[in-house]
Amino acid sequence: MAANSIFTSFLEGWLIRQESFFQELEALLSPVDGFDRDHECSKIIPRVFSHYQEFYTEKARAAGGDAFLLISPPWLSSFEKSLLWISGFRPSMLFPIIERSVAEDLSAVQKQRIEALRSETRRKEREFTQAMARIQETVAEPPLYGLMMSYEKVVNGETSDIDGAMEELKAAMMAVVENADALRGWTAAEVVGILSPVQSVKFLAAVSRFQLQARKWGMERDRERGNITTNNN
């Protein structure tokens, strides 16, 4: 079975578990007499992070070092792909979600820490964006450009030269993808480290809702476009 098919199957199950986590997170925000909300919220947070870590572990396994597959994942809808930044969500997208979910609950100190984290996250995003741009520019530079232009004519050892150059390109891209994934996890962990357990659950519930709705809307749009294409043929 192709790697993308294996991951697509995994993703379907992962999203079902994501929906279940979302329902748990939402339930924790409903007031119940005699319920230790802080304690229960503290218990679910590491479980949610473990759930996301499973996603990144399986994604890396499915890619098998092929950064080209991760840059435009076939398991995502067209809309989800439009939100991609180096194979995943842009970490700075978390900050508008914070503002919409827990902004009114934040103390002055928390707001300062969140703003400092936002600045650091954006700095690292620019660093990785520039790194990826530099890698992509090498495609139009010697020796890769010359090898690609002569691809139809390659014989003997020249084929291995192209393969070797492409492997180097993929390895360089993969390093940036891994750094971007690490930044996504780091930013989310730092946010939760600033928020209280209840605030963290509000934040994680909002993230889950956004992700699930983006997936649902994107898949529905792709199906509609597929139906239109079929009907026009």
PDB file of C-alpha atoms in Angstrom:
ATOM      1  CA  MET A   1       0.000   0.000   0.000  1.00  0.00           C
ATOM      2  CA  ALA A   2       1.306   3.483  -0.885  1.00  0.00           C
ATOM      3  CA  ALA A   3       2.552   5.639   1.986  1.00  0.00           C
ATOM      4  CA  ASN A   4      -0.089   8.304   1.370  1.00  0.00           C
ATOM      5  CA  SER A   5      -2.862   5.656   1.453  1.00  0.00           C
ATOM      6  CA  ILE A   6      -1.549   4.298   4.749  1.00  0.00           C
ATOM      7  CA  PHE A   7      -1.440   7.773   6.270  1.00  0.00           C
ATOM      8  CA  THR A   8      -4.893   8.631   4.907  1.00  0.00           C
ATOM      9  CA  SER A   9      -6.272   5.595   6.746  1.00  0.00           C
ATOM     10  CA  PHE A  10      -4.436   6.639   9.906  1.00  0.00           C
ATOM     11  CA  LEU A  11      -5.726  10.212   9.552  1.00  0.00           C
ATOM     12  CA  GLU A  12      -9.337   9.071   9.343  1.00  0.00           C
ATOM     13  CA  GLY A  13      -8.982   7.273  12.679  1.00  0.00           C
ATOM     14  CA  TRP A  14      -6.995  10.153  14.157  1.00  0.00           C
ATOM     15  CA  LEU A  15      -9.730  12.650  13.256  1.00  0.00           C
ATOM     16  CA  ILE A  16     -12.357  10.446  14.930  1.00  0.00           C
ATOM     17  CA  ARG A  17     -10.235  10.543  18.090  1.00  0.00           C
ATOM     18  CA  GLN A  18      -9.801  14.300  17.593  1.00  0.00           C
ATOM     19  CA  GLU A  19     -13.589  14.720  17.588  1.00  0.00           C
ATOM     20  CA  SER A  20     -13.770  12.678  20.791  1.00  0.00           C
ATOM     21  CA  PHE A  21     -11.124  14.874  22.443  1.00  0.00           C
ATOM     22  CA  PHE A  22     -13.016  17.963  21.331  1.00  0.00           C
ATOM     23  CA  GLN A  23     -16.185  16.683  23.022  1.00  0.00           C
ATOM     24  CA  GLU A  24     -14.209  15.966  26.218  1.00  0.00           C
ATOM     25  CA  LEU A  25     -12.667  19.429  26.194  1.00  0.00           C
ATOM     26  CA  GLU A  26     -16.044  21.069  25.686  1.00  0.00           C
ATOM     27  CA  ALA A  27     -17.591  19.004  28.489  1.00  0.00           C
ATOM     28  CA  LEU A  28     -14.907  20.155  30.930  1.00  0.00           C
ATOM     29  CA  LEU A  29     -15.979  23.759  30.358  1.00  0.00           C
ATOM     30  CA  SER A  30     -19.543  23.124  31.524  1.00  0.00           C
ATOM     31  CA  PRO A  31     -20.036  24.049  35.209  1.00  0.00           C
ATOM     32  CA  VAL A  32     -20.902  21.112  37.464  1.00  0.00           C
ATOM     33  CA  ASP A  33     -21.288  21.305  41.257  1.00  0.00           C
ATOM     34  CA  GLY A  34     -18.550  19.507  43.169  1.00  0.00           C
ATOM     35  CA  PHE A  35     -16.397  19.157  40.062  1.00  0.00           C
ATOM     36  CA  ASP A  36     -12.662  19.898  40.415  1.00  0.00           C
ATOM     37  CA  ARG A  37     -12.288  21.525  37.024  1.00  0.00           C
ATOM     38  CA  ASP A  38      -8.637  22.547  37.395  1.00  0.00           C
ATOM     39  CA  HIS A  39      -7.650  18.988  38.263  1.00  0.00           C
ATOM     40  CA  GLU A  40      -9.595  17.424  35.405  1.00  0.00           C
ATOM     41  CA  CYS A  41      -8.324  20.024  32.930  1.00  0.00           C
ATOM     42  CA  SER A  42      -4.750  19.335  34.031  1.00  0.00           C
ATOM     43  CA  LYS A  43      -5.263  15.611  33.352  1.00  0.00           C
ATOM     44  CA  ILE A  44      -6.519  15.971  29.768  1.00  0.00           C
ATOM     45  CA  ILE A  45      -3.855  18.416  28.531  1.00  0.00           C
ATOM     46  CA  PRO A  46      -0.981  15.872  28.261  1.00  0.00           C
ATOM     47  CA  ARG A  47      -3.356  13.422  26.581  1.00  0.00           C
ATOM     48  CA  VAL A  48      -4.197  16.001  23.916  1.00  0.00           C
ATOM     49  CA  PHE A  49      -0.517  16.753  23.327  1.00  0.00           C
ATOM     50  CA  SER A  50       0.218  13.035  23.045  1.00  0.00           C
ATOM     51  CA  HIS A  51      -2.558  12.799  20.453  1.00  0.00           C
ATOM     52  CA  TYR A  52      -0.924  15.543  18.358  1.00  0.00           C
ATOM     53  CA  GLN A  53       2.511  13.967  18.771  1.00  0.00           C
ATOM     54  CA  GLU A  54       1.098  10.747  17.331  1.00  0.00           C
ATOM     55  CA  PHE A  55       0.032  12.706  14.244  1.00  0.00           C
ATOM     56  CA  TYR A  56       3.520  14.130  13.650  1.00  0.00           C
ATOM     57  CA  THR A  57       5.192  10.781  14.287  1.00  0.00           C
ATOM     58  CA  GLU A  58       2.960   8.997  11.777  1.00  0.00           C
ATOM     59  CA  LYS A  59       3.289  11.828   9.248  1.00  0.00           C
ATOM     60  CA  ALA A  60       7.076  11.586   9.354  1.00  0.00           C
ATOM     61  CA  ARG A  61       6.914   7.791   9.032  1.00  0.00           C
ATOM     62  CA  ALA A  62       4.573   8.028   6.013  1.00  0.00           C
ATOM     63  CA  ALA A  63       6.822  10.564   4.303  1.00  0.00           C
ATOM     64  CA  GLY A  64       9.878   8.363   4.730  1.00  0.00           C
ATOM     65  CA  GLY A  65      12.155  11.365   4.326  1.00  0.00           C
ATOM     66  CA  ASP A  66      10.339  12.574   1.194  1.00  0.00           C
ATOM     67  CA  ALA A  67       9.859  16.290   1.850  1.00  0.00           C
ATOM     68  CA  PHE A  68       8.168  16.703  -1.544  1.00  0.00           C
ATOM     69  CA  LEU A  69       5.251  14.610  -0.241  1.00  0.00           C
ATOM     70  CA  LEU A  70       4.953  16.737   2.895  1.00  0.00           C
ATOM     71  CA  ILE A  71       5.037  20.091   1.104  1.00  0.00           C
ATOM     72  CA  SER A  72       1.758  19.237  -0.660  1.00  0.00           C
ATOM     73  CA  PRO A  73       0.200  16.346   1.293  1.00  0.00           C
ATOM     74  CA  PRO A  74      -2.303  14.365  -0.820  1.00  0.00           C
ATOM     75  CA  TRP A  75      -4.343  13.526   2.289  1.00  0.00           C
ATOM     76  CA  LEU A  76      -5.431  17.167   2.776  1.00  0.00           C
ATOM     77  CA  SER A  77      -8.282  19.031   1.102  1.00  0.00           C
ATOM     78  CA  SER A  78      -7.518  21.934  -1.216  1.00  0.00           C
ATOM     79  CA  PHE A  79      -8.604  24.392   1.480  1.00  0.00           C
ATOM     80  CA  GLU A  80      -6.370  22.783   4.104  1.00  0.00           C
ATOM     81  CA  LYS A  81      -3.444  22.954   1.675  1.00  0.00           C
ATOM     82  CA  SER A  82      -4.053  26.672   1.249  1.00  0.00           C
ATOM     83  CA  LEU A  83      -3.371  27.107   4.981  1.00  0.00           C
ATOM     84  CA  LEU A  84      -0.045  25.256   4.886  1.00  0.00           C
ATOM     85  CA  TRP A  85       3.255  26.768   5.908  1.00  0.00           C
ATOM     86  CA  ILE A  86       6.171  24.363   5.431  1.00  0.00           C
ATOM     87  CA  SER A  87       3.958  21.233   5.550  1.00  0.00           C
ATOM     88  CA  GLY A  88       1.698  22.299   8.427  1.00  0.00           C
ATOM     89  CA  PHE A  89      -0.117  25.145  10.113  1.00  0.00           C
ATOM     90  CA  ARG A  90       1.707  28.411  10.729  1.00  0.00           C
ATOM     91  CA  PRO A  91       2.437  28.543  14.482  1.00  0.00           C
ATOM     92  CA  SER A  92       1.452  32.213  14.669  1.00  0.00           C
ATOM     93  CA  MET A  93      -2.100  31.138  13.721  1.00  0.00           C
ATOM     94  CA  LEU A  94      -2.468  30.079  17.347  1.00  0.00           C
ATOM     95  CA  PHE A  95      -2.431  33.655  18.630  1.00  0.00           C
ATOM     96  CA  PRO A  96      -5.679  34.842  16.987  1.00  0.00           C
ATOM     97  CA  ILE A  97      -7.279  31.676  18.396  1.00  0.00           C
ATOM     98  CA  ILE A  98      -6.018  32.638  21.863  1.00  0.00           C
ATOM     99  CA  GLU A  99      -7.543  36.091  21.445  1.00  0.00           C
ATOM    100  CA  ARG A 100     -10.922  34.633  20.491  1.00  0.00           C
ATOM    101  CA  SER A 101     -11.032  31.927  23.139  1.00  0.00           C
ATOM    102  CA  VAL A 102      -9.385  33.215  26.334  1.00  0.00           C
ATOM    103  CA  ALA A 103      -8.378  36.863  25.824  1.00  0.00           C
ATOM    104  CA  GLU A 104     -10.886  38.171  28.358  1.00  0.00           C
ATOM    105  CA  ASP A 105      -9.530  35.761  31.006  1.00  0.00           C
ATOM    106  CA  LEU A 106      -5.859  36.729  30.680  1.00  0.00           C
ATOM    107  CA  SER A 107      -4.036  38.669  33.380  1.00  0.00           C
ATOM    108  CA  ALA A 108      -1.717  41.546  32.504  1.00  0.00           C
ATOM    109  CA  VAL A 109       1.322  39.307  33.073  1.00  0.00           C
ATOM    110  CA  GLN A 110      -0.107  36.580  30.865  1.00  0.00           C
ATOM    111  CA  LYS A 111      -0.775  39.086  28.078  1.00  0.00           C
ATOM    112  CA  GLN A 112       2.827  40.286  28.241  1.00  0.00           C
ATOM    113  CA  ARG A 113       4.152  36.743  28.094  1.00  0.00           C
ATOM    114  CA  ILE A 114       1.845  35.859  25.185  1.00  0.00           C
ATOM    115  CA  GLU A 115       3.026  38.911  23.234  1.00  0.00           C
ATOM    116  CA  ALA A 116       6.672  38.018  23.867  1.00  0.00           C
ATOM    117  CA  LEU A 117       5.978  34.479  22.653  1.00  0.00           C
ATOM    118  CA  ARG A 118       4.192  35.807  19.573  1.00  0.00           C
ATOM    119  CA  SER A 119       7.236  37.910  18.669  1.00  0.00           C
ATOM    120  CA  GLU A 120       9.638  34.998  19.144  1.00  0.00           C
ATOM    121  CA  THR A 121       7.423  32.649  17.138  1.00  0.00           C
ATOM    122  CA  ARG A 122       7.190  35.089  14.251  1.00  0.00           C
ATOM    123  CA  ARG A 123      10.962  35.584  14.310  1.00  0.00           C
ATOM    124  CA  LYS A 124      11.521  31.849  14.005  1.00  0.00           C
ATOM    125  CA  GLU A 125       8.880  31.594  11.279  1.00  0.00           C
ATOM    126  CA  ARG A 126      10.729  34.220   9.221  1.00  0.00           C
ATOM    127  CA  GLU A 127      13.983  32.333   9.767  1.00  0.00           C
ATOM    128  CA  PHE A 128      12.541  29.042   8.499  1.00  0.00           C
ATOM    129  CA  THR A 129      10.667  30.723   5.631  1.00  0.00           C
ATOM    130  CA  GLN A 130      13.926  32.276   4.439  1.00  0.00           C
ATOM    131  CA  ALA A 131      15.709  28.939   4.799  1.00  0.00           C
ATOM    132  CA  MET A 132      13.098  27.203   2.633  1.00  0.00           C
ATOM    133  CA  ALA A 133      13.233  30.013   0.060  1.00  0.00           C
ATOM    134  CA  ARG A 134      17.006  29.642  -0.208  1.00  0.00           C
ATOM    135  CA  ILE A 135      16.649  25.901  -0.777  1.00  0.00           C
ATOM    136  CA  GLN A 136      13.992  26.401  -3.462  1.00  0.00           C
ATOM    137  CA  GLU A 137      16.165  28.947  -5.245  1.00  0.00           C
ATOM    138  CA  THR A 138      18.883  26.342  -5.686  1.00  0.00           C
ATOM    139  CA  VAL A 139      16.635  24.531  -8.182  1.00  0.00           C
ATOM    140  CA  ALA A 140      17.342  27.307 -10.698  1.00  0.00           C
ATOM    141  CA  GLU A 141      21.075  27.359  -9.975  1.00  0.00           C
ATOM    142  CA  PRO A 142      23.976  25.175 -11.141  1.00  0.00           C
ATOM    143  CA  PRO A 143      24.449  22.271 -11.020  1.00  0.00           C
ATOM    144  CA  LEU A 144      20.823  21.210 -10.443  1.00  0.00           C
ATOM    145  CA  TYR A 145      19.447  23.504 -13.136  1.00  0.00           C
ATOM    146  CA  GLY A 146      21.797  22.075 -15.752  1.00  0.00           C
ATOM    147  CA  LEU A 147      20.984  18.498 -14.776  1.00  0.00           C
ATOM    148  CA  MET A 148      17.236  19.154 -14.970  1.00  0.00           C
ATOM    149  CA  MET A 149      17.523  20.852 -18.346  1.00  0.00           C
ATOM    150  CA  SER A 150      19.420  17.877 -19.749  1.00  0.00           C
ATOM    151  CA  TYR A 151      17.166  15.268 -18.146  1.00  0.00           C
ATOM    152  CA  GLU A 152      15.725  14.035 -21.468  1.00  0.00           C
ATOM    153  CA  LYS A 153      19.240  13.391 -22.733  1.00  0.00           C
ATOM    154  CA  VAL A 154      20.846  11.836 -19.689  1.00  0.00           C
ATOM    155  CA  VAL A 155      22.799   8.629 -20.100  1.00  0.00           C
ATOM    156  CA  ASN A 156      24.949   6.429 -17.911  1.00  0.00           C
ATOM    157  CA  GLY A 157      26.198   8.293 -14.830  1.00  0.00           C
ATOM    158  CA  GLU A 158      24.219  11.473 -15.432  1.00  0.00           C
ATOM    159  CA  THR A 159      21.019   9.841 -14.183  1.00  0.00           C
ATOM    160  CA  SER A 160      22.643   9.107 -10.849  1.00  0.00           C
ATOM    161  CA  ASP A 161      23.856  12.719 -10.728  1.00  0.00           C
ATOM    162  CA  ILE A 162      20.245  13.950 -10.967  1.00  0.00           C
ATOM    163  CA  ASP A 163      19.060  11.417  -8.404  1.00  0.00           C
ATOM    164  CA  GLY A 164      21.838  12.455  -6.047  1.00  0.00           C
ATOM    165  CA  ALA A 165      21.056  16.151  -6.469  1.00  0.00           C
ATOM    166  CA  MET A 166      17.360  15.525  -5.819  1.00  0.00           C
ATOM    167  CA  GLU A 167      18.146  13.533  -2.691  1.00  0.00           C
ATOM    168  CA  GLU A 168      20.244  16.426  -1.406  1.00  0.00           C
ATOM    169  CA  LEU A 169      17.371  18.817  -2.156  1.00  0.00           C
ATOM    170  CA  LYS A 170      14.884  16.601  -0.323  1.00  0.00           C
ATOM    171  CA  ALA A 171      17.219  16.244   2.658  1.00  0.00           C
ATOM    172  CA  ALA A 172      17.628  20.015   2.927  1.00  0.00           C
ATOM    173  CA  MET A 173      13.860  20.544   2.705  1.00  0.00           C
ATOM    174  CA  MET A 174      13.218  17.785   5.231  1.00  0.00           C
ATOM    175  CA  ALA A 175      15.478  19.494   7.760  1.00  0.00           C
ATOM    176  CA  VAL A 176      13.420  22.688   7.474  1.00  0.00           C
ATOM    177  CA  VAL A 177      10.154  20.711   7.725  1.00  0.00           C
ATOM    178  CA  GLU A 178      11.382  19.036  10.914  1.00  0.00           C
ATOM    179  CA  ASN A 179      12.343  22.429  12.357  1.00  0.00           C
ATOM    180  CA  ALA A 180       8.911  23.809  11.438  1.00  0.00           C
ATOM    181  CA  ASP A 181       7.176  20.851  13.110  1.00  0.00           C
ATOM    182  CA  ALA A 182       9.299  21.398  16.213  1.00  0.00           C
ATOM    183  CA  LEU A 183       8.309  25.077  16.239  1.00  0.00           C
ATOM    184  CA  ARG A 184       4.630  24.153  16.024  1.00  0.00           C
ATOM    185  CA  GLY A 185       4.943  21.875  19.043  1.00  0.00           C
ATOM    186  CA  TRP A 186       7.121  24.328  20.968  1.00  0.00           C
ATOM    187  CA  THR A 187       4.730  27.243  20.440  1.00  0.00           C
ATOM    188  CA  ALA A 188       1.687  25.242  21.550  1.00  0.00           C
ATOM    189  CA  ALA A 189       3.537  23.963  24.632  1.00  0.00           C
ATOM    190  CA  GLU A 190       4.689  27.477  25.539  1.00  0.00           C
ATOM    191  CA  VAL A 191       1.143  28.796  25.213  1.00  0.00           C
ATOM    192  CA  VAL A 192      -0.200  26.114  27.545  1.00  0.00           C
ATOM    193  CA  GLY A 193       2.659  26.862  29.939  1.00  0.00           C
ATOM    194  CA  ILE A 194       1.431  30.449  30.191  1.00  0.00           C
ATOM    195  CA  LEU A 195      -2.270  29.644  30.524  1.00  0.00           C
ATOM    196  CA  SER A 196      -4.059  28.114  33.490  1.00  0.00           C
ATOM    197  CA  PRO A 197      -5.463  24.580  33.092  1.00  0.00           C
ATOM    198  CA  VAL A 198      -8.984  25.883  32.390  1.00  0.00           C
ATOM    199  CA  GLN A 199      -7.686  28.513  29.960  1.00  0.00           C
ATOM    200  CA  SER A 200      -5.627  25.818  28.237  1.00  0.00           C
ATOM    201  CA  VAL A 201      -8.687  23.638  27.772  1.00  0.00           C
ATOM    202  CA  LYS A 202     -10.591  26.593  26.273  1.00  0.00           C
ATOM    203  CA  PHE A 203      -7.662  27.208  23.929  1.00  0.00           C
ATOM    204  CA  LEU A 204      -7.263  23.544  22.929  1.00  0.00           C
ATOM    205  CA  ALA A 205     -11.011  23.206  22.359  1.00  0.00           C
ATOM    206  CA  ALA A 206     -10.918  26.259  20.062  1.00  0.00           C
ATOM    207  CA  VAL A 207      -7.950  24.814  18.132  1.00  0.00           C
ATOM    208  CA  SER A 208      -9.740  21.478  17.727  1.00  0.00           C
ATOM    209  CA  ARG A 209     -12.935  23.172  16.573  1.00  0.00           C
ATOM    210  CA  PHE A 210     -11.041  25.192  13.966  1.00  0.00           C
ATOM    211  CA  GLN A 211      -9.147  22.156  12.683  1.00  0.00           C
ATOM    212  CA  LEU A 212     -12.220  19.936  12.470  1.00  0.00           C
ATOM    213  CA  GLN A 213     -14.305  22.616  10.772  1.00  0.00           C
ATOM    214  CA  ALA A 214     -11.520  23.394   8.269  1.00  0.00           C
ATOM    215  CA  ARG A 215     -11.304  19.697   7.441  1.00  0.00           C
ATOM    216  CA  LYS A 216     -15.070  19.287   7.078  1.00  0.00           C
ATOM    217  CA  TRP A 217     -15.527  22.401   4.954  1.00  0.00           C
ATOM    218  CA  GLY A 218     -12.513  21.629   2.778  1.00  0.00           C
ATOM    219  CA  MET A 219     -13.558  18.057   2.070  1.00  0.00           C
ATOM    220  CA  GLU A 220     -17.111  19.115   1.266  1.00  0.00           C
ATOM    221  CA  ARG A 221     -15.834  21.765  -1.151  1.00  0.00           C
ATOM    222  CA  ASP A 222     -13.590  19.234  -2.885  1.00  0.00           C
ATOM    223  CA  ARG A 223     -16.478  16.794  -3.241  1.00  0.00           C
ATOM    224  CA  GLU A 224     -18.684  19.529  -4.696  1.00  0.00           C
ATOM    225  CA  ARG A 225     -16.006  20.458  -7.216  1.00  0.00           C
ATOM    226  CA  GLY A 226     -15.588  16.798  -8.108  1.00  0.00           C
ATOM    227  CA  ASN A 227     -19.300  16.483  -8.698  1.00  0.00           C
ATOM    228  CA  ILE A 228     -19.288  19.613 -10.866  1.00  0.00           C
ATOM    229  CA  THR A 229     -16.404  18.236 -12.923  1.00  0.00           C
ATOM    230  CA  THR A 230     -18.195  14.919 -13.344  1.00  0.00           C
ATOM    231  CA  ASN A 231     -21.447  16.589 -14.342  1.00  0.00           C
ATOM    232  CA  ASN A 232     -19.684  18.752 -16.929  1.00  0.00           C
ATOM    233  CA  ASN A 233     -18.022  15.791 -18.654  1.00  0.00           C
TER     234      ASN A 233
END
